[in-house]
Short mmCIF file of C-alpha atoms and ligand atoms in Angstrom, two decimals:
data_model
loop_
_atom_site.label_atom_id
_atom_site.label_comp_id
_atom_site.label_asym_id
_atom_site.label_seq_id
_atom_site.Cartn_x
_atom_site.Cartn_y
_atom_site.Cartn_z
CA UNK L 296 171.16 -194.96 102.59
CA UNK L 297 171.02 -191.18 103.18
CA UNK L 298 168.52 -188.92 101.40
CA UNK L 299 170.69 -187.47 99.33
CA UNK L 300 171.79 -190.71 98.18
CA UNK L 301 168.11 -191.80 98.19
CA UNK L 302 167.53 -188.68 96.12
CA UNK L 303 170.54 -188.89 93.93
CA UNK L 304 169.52 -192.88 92.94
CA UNK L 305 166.07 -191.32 91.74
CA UNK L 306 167.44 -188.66 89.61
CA UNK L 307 169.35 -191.31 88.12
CA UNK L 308 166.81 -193.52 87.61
CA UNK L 309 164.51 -191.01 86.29
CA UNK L 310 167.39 -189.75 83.96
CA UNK L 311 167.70 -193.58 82.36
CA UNK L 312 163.88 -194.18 82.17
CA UNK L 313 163.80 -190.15 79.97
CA UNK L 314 166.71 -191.78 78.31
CA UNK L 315 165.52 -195.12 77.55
CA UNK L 316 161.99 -193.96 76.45
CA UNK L 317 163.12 -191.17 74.40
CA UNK L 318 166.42 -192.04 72.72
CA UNK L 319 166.68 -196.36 72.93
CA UNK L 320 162.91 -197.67 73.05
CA UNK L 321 162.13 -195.80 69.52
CA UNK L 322 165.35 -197.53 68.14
CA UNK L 323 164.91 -201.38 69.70
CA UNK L 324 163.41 -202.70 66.40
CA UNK L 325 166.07 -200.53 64.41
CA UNK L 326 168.87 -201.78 66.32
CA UNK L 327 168.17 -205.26 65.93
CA UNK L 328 167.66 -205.28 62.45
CA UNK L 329 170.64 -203.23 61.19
CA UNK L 330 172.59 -205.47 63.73
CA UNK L 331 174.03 -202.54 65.00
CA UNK L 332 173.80 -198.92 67.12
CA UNK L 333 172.25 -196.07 64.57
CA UNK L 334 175.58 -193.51 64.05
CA UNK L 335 175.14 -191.21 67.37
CA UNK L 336 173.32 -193.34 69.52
CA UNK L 337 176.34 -194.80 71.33
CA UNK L 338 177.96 -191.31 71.89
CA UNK L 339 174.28 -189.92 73.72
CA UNK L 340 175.28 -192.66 75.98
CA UNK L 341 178.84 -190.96 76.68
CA UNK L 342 177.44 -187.76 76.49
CA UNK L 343 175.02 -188.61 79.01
CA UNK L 344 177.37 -189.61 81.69
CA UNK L 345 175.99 -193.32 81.21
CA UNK L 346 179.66 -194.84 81.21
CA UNK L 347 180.70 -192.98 84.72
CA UNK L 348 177.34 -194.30 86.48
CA UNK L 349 179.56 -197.04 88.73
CA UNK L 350 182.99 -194.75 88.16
CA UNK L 351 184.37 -193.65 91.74
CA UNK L 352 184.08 -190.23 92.15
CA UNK L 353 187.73 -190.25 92.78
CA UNK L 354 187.95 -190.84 88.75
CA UNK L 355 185.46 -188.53 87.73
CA UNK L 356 182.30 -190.52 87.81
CA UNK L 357 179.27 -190.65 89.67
CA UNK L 358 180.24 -193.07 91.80
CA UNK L 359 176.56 -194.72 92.24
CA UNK L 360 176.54 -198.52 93.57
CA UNK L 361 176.06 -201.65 92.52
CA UNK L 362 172.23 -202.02 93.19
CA UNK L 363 171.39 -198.48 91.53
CA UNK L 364 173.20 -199.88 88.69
CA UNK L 365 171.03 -202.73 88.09
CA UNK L 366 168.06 -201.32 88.89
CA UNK L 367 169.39 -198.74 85.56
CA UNK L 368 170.19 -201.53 83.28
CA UNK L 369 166.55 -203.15 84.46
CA UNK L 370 165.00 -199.71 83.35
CA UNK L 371 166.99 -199.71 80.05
CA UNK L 372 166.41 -203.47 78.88
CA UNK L 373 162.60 -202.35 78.95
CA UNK L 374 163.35 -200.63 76.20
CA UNK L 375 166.13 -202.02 74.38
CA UNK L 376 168.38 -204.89 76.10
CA UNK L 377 171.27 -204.69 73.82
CA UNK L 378 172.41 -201.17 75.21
CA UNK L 379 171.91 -202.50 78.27
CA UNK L 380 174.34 -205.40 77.89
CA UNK L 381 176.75 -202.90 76.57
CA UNK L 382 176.85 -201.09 79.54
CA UNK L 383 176.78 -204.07 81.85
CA UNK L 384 179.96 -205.36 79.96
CA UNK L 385 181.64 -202.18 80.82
CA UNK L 386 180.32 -202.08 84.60
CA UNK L 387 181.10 -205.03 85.24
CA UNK L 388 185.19 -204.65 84.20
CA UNK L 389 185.20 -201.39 86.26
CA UNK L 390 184.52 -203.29 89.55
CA UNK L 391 187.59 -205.76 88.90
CA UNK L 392 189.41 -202.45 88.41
CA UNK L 393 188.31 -201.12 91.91
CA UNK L 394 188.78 -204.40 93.63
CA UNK L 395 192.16 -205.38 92.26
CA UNK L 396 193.84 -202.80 90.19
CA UNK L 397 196.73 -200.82 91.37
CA UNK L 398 196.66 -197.33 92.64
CA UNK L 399 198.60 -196.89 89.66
CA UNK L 400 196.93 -198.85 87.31
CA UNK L 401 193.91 -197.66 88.32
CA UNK L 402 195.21 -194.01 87.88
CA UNK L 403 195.81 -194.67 84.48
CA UNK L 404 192.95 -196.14 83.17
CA UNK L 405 190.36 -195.67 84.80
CA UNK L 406 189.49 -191.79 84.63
CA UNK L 407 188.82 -192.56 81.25
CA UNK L 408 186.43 -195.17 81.55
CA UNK L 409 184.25 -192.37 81.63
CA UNK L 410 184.18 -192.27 77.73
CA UNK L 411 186.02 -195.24 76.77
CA UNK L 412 184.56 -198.65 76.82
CA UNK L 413 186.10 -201.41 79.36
CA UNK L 414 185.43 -204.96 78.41
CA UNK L 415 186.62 -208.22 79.98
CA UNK L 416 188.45 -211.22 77.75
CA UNK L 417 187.95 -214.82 79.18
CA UNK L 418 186.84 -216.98 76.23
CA UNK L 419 189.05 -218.27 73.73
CA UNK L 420 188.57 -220.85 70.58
CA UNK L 421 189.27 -223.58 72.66
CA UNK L 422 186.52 -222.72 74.52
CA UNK L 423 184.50 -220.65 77.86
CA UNK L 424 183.18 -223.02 80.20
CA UNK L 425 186.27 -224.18 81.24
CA UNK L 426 189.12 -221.06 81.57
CA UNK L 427 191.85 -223.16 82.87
CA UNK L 428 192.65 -224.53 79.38
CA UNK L 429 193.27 -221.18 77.58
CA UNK L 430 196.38 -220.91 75.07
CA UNK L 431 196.83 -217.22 75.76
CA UNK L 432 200.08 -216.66 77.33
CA UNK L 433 202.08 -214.01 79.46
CA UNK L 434 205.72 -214.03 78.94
CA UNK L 435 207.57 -211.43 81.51
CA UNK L 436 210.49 -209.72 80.26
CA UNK L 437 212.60 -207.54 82.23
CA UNK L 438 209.79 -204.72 84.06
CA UNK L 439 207.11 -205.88 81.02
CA UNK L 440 205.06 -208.17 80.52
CA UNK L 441 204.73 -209.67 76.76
CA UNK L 442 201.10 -211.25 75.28
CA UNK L 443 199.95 -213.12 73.16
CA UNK L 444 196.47 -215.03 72.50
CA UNK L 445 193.30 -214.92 70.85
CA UNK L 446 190.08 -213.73 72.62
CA UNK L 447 186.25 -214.77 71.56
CA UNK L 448 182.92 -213.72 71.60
CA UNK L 449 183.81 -210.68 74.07
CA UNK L 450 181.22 -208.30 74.74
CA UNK L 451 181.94 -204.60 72.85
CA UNK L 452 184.73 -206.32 71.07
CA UNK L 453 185.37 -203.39 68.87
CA UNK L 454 183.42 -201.15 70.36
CA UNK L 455 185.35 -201.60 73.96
CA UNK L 456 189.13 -199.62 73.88
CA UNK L 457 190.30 -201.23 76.89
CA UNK L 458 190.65 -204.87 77.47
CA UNK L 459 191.06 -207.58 80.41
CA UNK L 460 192.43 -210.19 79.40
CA UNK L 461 193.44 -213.61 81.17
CA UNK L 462 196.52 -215.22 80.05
CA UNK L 463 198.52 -218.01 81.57
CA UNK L 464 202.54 -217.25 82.72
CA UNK L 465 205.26 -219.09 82.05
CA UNK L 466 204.84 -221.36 85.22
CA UNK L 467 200.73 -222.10 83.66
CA UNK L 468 198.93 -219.45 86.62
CA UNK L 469 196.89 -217.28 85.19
CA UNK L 470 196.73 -213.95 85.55
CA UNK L 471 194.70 -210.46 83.90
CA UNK L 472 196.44 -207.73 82.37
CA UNK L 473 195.13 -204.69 80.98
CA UNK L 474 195.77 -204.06 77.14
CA UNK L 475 194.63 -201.18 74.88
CA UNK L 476 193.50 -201.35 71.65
CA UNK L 477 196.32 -198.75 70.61
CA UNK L 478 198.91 -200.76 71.44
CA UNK L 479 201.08 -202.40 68.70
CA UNK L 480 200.33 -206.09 68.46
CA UNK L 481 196.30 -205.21 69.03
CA UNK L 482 194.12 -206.16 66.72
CA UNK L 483 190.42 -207.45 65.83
CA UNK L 484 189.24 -210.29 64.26
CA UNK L 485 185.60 -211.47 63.67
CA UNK L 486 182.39 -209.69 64.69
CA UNK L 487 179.73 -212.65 65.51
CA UNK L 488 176.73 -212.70 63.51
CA UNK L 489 174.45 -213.43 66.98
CA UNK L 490 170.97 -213.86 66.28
CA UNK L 491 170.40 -212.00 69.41
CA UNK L 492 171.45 -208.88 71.41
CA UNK L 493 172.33 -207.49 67.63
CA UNK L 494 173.10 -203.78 68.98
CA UNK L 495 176.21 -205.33 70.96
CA UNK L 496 179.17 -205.76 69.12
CA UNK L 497 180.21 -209.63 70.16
CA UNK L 498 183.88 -210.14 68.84
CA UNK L 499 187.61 -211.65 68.45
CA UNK L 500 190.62 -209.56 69.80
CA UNK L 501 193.83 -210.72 68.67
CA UNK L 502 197.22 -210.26 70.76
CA UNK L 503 200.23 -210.63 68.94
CA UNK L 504 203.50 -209.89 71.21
CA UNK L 505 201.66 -206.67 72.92
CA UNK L 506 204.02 -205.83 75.55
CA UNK L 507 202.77 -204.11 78.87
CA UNK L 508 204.57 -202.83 81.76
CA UNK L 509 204.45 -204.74 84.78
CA UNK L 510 201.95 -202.63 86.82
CA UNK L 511 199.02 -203.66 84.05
CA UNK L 512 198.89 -206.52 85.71
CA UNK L 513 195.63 -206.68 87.35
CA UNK L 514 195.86 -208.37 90.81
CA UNK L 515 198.61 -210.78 91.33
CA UNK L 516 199.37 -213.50 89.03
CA UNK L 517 197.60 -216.36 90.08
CA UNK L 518 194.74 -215.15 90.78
CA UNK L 519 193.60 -215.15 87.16
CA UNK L 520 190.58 -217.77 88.30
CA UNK L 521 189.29 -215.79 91.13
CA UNK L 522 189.11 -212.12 88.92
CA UNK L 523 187.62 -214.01 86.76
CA UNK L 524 185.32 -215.67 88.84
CA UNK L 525 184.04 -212.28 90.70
CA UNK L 526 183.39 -210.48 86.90
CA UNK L 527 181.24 -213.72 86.53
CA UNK L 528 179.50 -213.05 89.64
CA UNK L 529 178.59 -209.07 88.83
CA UNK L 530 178.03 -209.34 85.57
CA UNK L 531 175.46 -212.40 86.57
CA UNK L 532 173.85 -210.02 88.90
CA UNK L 533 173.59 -206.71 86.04
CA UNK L 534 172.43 -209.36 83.49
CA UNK L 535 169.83 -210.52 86.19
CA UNK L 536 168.34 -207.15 86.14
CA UNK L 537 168.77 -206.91 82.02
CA UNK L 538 166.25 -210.19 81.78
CA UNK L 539 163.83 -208.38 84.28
CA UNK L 540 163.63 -205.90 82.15
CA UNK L 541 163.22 -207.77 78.85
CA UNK L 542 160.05 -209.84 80.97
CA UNK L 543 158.61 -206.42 81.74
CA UNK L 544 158.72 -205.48 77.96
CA UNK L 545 157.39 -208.97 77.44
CA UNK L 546 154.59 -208.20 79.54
CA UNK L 547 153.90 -204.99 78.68
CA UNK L 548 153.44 -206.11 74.74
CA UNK L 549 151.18 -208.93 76.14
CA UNK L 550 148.96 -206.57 78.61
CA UNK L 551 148.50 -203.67 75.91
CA UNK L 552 147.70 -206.64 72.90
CA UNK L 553 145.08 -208.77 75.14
CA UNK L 554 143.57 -205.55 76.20
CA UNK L 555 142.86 -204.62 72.24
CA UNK L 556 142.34 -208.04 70.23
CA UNK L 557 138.97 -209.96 70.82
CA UNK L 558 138.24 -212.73 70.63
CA UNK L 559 135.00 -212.58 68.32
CA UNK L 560 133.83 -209.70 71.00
CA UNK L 561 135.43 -211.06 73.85
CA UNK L 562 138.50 -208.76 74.73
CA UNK L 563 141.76 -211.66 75.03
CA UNK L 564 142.50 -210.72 78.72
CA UNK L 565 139.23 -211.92 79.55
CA UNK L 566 140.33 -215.31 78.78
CA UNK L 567 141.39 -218.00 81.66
CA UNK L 568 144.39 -219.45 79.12
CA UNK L 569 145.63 -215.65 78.37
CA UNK L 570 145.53 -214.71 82.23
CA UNK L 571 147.76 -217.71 82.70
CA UNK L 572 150.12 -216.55 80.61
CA UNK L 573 150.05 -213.05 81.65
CA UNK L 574 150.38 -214.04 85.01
CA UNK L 575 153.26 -216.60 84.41
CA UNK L 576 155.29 -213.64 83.08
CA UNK L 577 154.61 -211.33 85.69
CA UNK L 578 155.89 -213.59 88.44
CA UNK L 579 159.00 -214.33 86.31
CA UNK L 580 159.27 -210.89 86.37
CA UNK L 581 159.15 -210.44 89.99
CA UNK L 582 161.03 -213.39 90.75
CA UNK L 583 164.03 -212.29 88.49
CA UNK L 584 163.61 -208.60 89.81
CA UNK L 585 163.88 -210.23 93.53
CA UNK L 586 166.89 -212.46 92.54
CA UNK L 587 168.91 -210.23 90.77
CA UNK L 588 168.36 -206.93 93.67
CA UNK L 589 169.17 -210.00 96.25
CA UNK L 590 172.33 -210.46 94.97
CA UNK L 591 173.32 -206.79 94.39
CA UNK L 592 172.34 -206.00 97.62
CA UNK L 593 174.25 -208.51 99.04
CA UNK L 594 177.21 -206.88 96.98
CA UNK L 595 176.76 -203.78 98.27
CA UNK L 596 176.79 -205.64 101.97
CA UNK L 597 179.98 -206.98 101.78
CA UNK L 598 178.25 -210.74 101.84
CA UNK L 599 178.79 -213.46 99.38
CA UNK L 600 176.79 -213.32 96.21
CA UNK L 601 178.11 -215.55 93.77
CA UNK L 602 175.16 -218.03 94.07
CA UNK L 603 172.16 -215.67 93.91
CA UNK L 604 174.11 -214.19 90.95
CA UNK L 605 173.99 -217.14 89.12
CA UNK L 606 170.50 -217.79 90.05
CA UNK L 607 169.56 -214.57 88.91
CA UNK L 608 170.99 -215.22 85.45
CA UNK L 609 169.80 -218.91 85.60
CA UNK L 610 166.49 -218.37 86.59
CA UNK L 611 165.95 -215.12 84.56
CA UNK L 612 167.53 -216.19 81.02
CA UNK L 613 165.24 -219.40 80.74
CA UNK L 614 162.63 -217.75 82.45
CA UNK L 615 162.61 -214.61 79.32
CA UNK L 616 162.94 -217.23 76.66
CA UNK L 617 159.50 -219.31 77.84
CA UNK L 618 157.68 -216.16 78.79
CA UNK L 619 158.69 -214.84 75.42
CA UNK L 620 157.20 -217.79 73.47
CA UNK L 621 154.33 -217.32 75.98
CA UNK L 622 153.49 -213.89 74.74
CA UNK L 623 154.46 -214.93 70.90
CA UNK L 624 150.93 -217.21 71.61
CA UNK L 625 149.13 -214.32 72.96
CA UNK L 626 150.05 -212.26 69.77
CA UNK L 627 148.96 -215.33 67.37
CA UNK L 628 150.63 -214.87 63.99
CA UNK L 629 151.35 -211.56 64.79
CA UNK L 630 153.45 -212.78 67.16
CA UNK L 631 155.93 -214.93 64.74
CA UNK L 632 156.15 -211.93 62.54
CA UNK L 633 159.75 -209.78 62.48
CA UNK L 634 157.29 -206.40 62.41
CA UNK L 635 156.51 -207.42 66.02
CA UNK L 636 159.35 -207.31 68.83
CA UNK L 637 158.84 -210.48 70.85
CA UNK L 638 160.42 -212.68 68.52
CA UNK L 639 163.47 -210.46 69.30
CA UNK L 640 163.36 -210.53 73.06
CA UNK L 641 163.33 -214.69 72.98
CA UNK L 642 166.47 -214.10 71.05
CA UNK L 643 168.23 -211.42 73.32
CA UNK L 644 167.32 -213.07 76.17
CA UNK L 645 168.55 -216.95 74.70
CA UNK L 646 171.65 -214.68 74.84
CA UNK L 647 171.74 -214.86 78.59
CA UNK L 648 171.69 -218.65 78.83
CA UNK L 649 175.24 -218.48 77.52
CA UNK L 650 176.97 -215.27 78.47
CA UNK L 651 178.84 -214.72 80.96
CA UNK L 652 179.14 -218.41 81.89
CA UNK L 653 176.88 -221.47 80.28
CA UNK L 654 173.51 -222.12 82.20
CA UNK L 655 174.84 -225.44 82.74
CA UNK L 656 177.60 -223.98 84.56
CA UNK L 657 175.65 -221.55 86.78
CA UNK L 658 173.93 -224.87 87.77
CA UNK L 659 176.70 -226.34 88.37
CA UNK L 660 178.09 -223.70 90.80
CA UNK L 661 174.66 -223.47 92.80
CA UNK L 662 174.18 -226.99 93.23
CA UNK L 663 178.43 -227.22 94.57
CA UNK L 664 177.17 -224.26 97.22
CA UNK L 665 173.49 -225.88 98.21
CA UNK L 666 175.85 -229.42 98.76
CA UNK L 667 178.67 -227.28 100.39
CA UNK L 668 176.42 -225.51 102.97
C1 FAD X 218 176.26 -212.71 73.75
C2 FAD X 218 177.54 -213.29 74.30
C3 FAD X 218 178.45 -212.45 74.92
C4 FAD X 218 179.65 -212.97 75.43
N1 FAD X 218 180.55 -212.11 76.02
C5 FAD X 218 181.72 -212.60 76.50
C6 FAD X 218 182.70 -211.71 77.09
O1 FAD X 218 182.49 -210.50 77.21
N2 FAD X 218 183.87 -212.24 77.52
C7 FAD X 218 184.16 -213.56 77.41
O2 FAD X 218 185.23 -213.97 77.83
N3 FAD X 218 183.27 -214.43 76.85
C8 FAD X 218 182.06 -213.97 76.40
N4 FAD X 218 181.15 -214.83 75.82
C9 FAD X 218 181.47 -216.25 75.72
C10 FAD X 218 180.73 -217.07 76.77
O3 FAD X 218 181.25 -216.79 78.04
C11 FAD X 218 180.88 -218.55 76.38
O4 FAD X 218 180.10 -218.74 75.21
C12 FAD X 218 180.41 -219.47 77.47
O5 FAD X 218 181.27 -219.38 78.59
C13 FAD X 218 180.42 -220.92 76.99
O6 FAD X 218 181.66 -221.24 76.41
P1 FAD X 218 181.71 -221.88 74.94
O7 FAD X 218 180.80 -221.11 74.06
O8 FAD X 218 183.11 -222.01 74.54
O9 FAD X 218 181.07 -223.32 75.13
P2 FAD X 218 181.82 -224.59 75.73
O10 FAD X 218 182.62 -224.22 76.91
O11 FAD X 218 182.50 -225.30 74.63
O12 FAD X 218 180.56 -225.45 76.20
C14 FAD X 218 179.71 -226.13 75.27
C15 FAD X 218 178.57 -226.77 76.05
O13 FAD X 218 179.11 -227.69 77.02
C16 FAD X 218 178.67 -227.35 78.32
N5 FAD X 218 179.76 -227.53 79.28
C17 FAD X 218 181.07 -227.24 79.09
N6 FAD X 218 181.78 -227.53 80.21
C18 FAD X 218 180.89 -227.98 81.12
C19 FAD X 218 180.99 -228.44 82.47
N7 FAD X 218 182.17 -228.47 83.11
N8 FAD X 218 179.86 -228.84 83.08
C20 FAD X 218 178.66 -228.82 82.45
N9 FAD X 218 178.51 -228.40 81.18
C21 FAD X 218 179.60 -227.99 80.53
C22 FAD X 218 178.29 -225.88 78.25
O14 FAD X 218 177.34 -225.54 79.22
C23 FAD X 218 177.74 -225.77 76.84
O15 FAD X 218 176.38 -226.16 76.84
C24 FAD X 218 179.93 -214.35 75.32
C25 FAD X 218 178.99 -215.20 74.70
C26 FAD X 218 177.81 -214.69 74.21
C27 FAD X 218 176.82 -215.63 73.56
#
């Protein structure tokens, strides 16, 4: 990296840690309970450039890479994870842009990705583990492309204005196209009621005949599996760095609350059974820090990734729930009580072991590349 890249990444990072203290941290309890982003919050984000971070400079953004993105969304989830998921939903459907869009596609959209949301559309109600079985369908007529389908559970739902959604052709390959929330046919269905990650929209778009010309097509048809597949693999990585930062808040509420309480007049740090649970969290913390920079880095390399992506998310999901219910202990009733926050980081980070692909299917995946080496 050069120095002005090495300075430029600390700027940013400084800018997000300002942000995050100042603007998101005050909120986290706010935002969880109103099960939504207090009116203004989400446009500071705009305002603030947050949405270009990953945005070639050729389309107006910053243009920063893969590894200072994380290392922002790690930053962030220390003070509220849900706003970082909402940003990692977006990041993560700009790089399928960049790596397969169109110079024309690309033109179109993605110079406003800068203040419009981007969200990608896999899951339907027949279900996400297991894409090849989606109903959603492509029918090409002429130079357009028409659609049709129902998309679950997808990040920003709502919130996002520009959607990637796989559908199956006429000849069953699948294939993503780009849809807008403007066009005729577009519409939204259900918001989940999640009992975690509350800030982040989670919802249903519905396509009902939306026809698109043939360049919002994004890659070739066929290669539906593999788009899909690499937005698996990045958003793993961001959502790596999201569940480091929700074990460093972890931490933090269990270093600053065995520091006060006593035990009788013994302060709680002091105790062998609390330093064994502060120290469990801190090297789930480091381990999930190491996967998740492991696998951007390898991104940002050029090497393969997809396995240290899932372990990131693997690893780091079940590794925030159990050091969440760790710290719940240190905070004794305090800790099962809504006016505390760690009962809300188990929650956002149970999230995790579901998103963006089942932990049962990141398993799956590593153990098919350890028996494939
Ligand atoms: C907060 C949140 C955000 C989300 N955002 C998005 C989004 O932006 N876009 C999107 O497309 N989807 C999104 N999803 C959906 C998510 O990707 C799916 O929930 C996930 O892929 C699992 O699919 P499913 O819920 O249909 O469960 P199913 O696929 O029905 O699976 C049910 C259970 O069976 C297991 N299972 C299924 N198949 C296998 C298999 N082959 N091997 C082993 N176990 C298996 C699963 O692990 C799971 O435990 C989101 C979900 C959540 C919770």
């Amino acid at each position: 990296m050069t120095n002005q890249l090495v300075i430029a990444n600390q700027m940013l990072q400084h800018m997000i840690t300002e942000f995050t203290a100042n603007e998101l941290a005050p909120l986290d309890m706010q935002i969880d309970q109103q099960q939504d982003y207090p009116a203004g919050l989400f446009q500071k984000v705009v305002d603030n450039g947050l949405l270009a971070t990953t945005l070639p400079a050729e389309y107006g953004g910053a243009g920063f890479n893969f590894e200072a993105a994380a290392e922002a969304l790690e930053r962030m989830a220390t003070g509220n994870a849900s706003m970082a998921v909402t940003l990692e939903g977006h990041f993560k459907t700009i790089e399928q842009f960049v790596k397969y869009g169109s110079p024309e596609l690309n033109a179109k959209y993605l110079p406003s990705a800068a203040h419009r949301i981007f969200a990608f559309s896999q899951t339907e109600p027949s279900g996400g583990s297991n894409p090849t079985g989606i109903s959603s369908r492509a029918i090409r007529q002429g130079d357009n492309w028409v659609i049709s389908g129902d998309k679950i559970m997808i990040t920003n739902g709502g919130l996002a204005e520009v959607y990637c959604v796989l559908a199956k052709t006429e000849d069953d390959r699948l294939a993503v196209f780009v849809v807008d929330k403007d066009m005729p046919g577009f519409s939204f269905g259900k918001r989940e009621d999640f009992i975690g990650l509350r800030g982040v929209p989670v919802g249903e778009i519905v396509m009902d005949h939306i026809v698109v010309p043939s360049y919002h097509l994004l890659g070739e048809v066929g290669q539906g599996l593999e788009i899909g597949d690499n937005a698996h693999a990045d958003a793993r990585v961001l959502m790596g760095a999201v569940l480091a930062g929700i074990l460093d808040h972890e931490l933090t509420i269990a270093v600053d609350y065995a520091k006060e309480r006593k035990a009788l007049t013994t302060p709680l740090y002091q105790l062998q059974v609390t330093q064994q649970k502060i120290t469990d969290v801190a090297i789930a913390r480091e381990n999930t820090r190491n996967l998740y920079q492991s696998g951007a880095s390898k991104k940002v390399a050029g090497q393969a990734y997809d396995e240290v992506a899932a372990m990131a998310k693997s690893y780091g999901s079940r590794a925030a729930v159990l050091g969440g219910d760790e710290v719940l202990q240190i905070l004794g009733g305090y800790g099962y009580s809504r006016e505390y926050p760690i009962e809300h980081l188990i929650r956002d980070a149970r999230a995790m072991e579901l998103a963006e692909g089942s932990i049962e299917k990141m398993n799956l995946e590593i153990t098919k590349a350890e028996i494939n080496k």
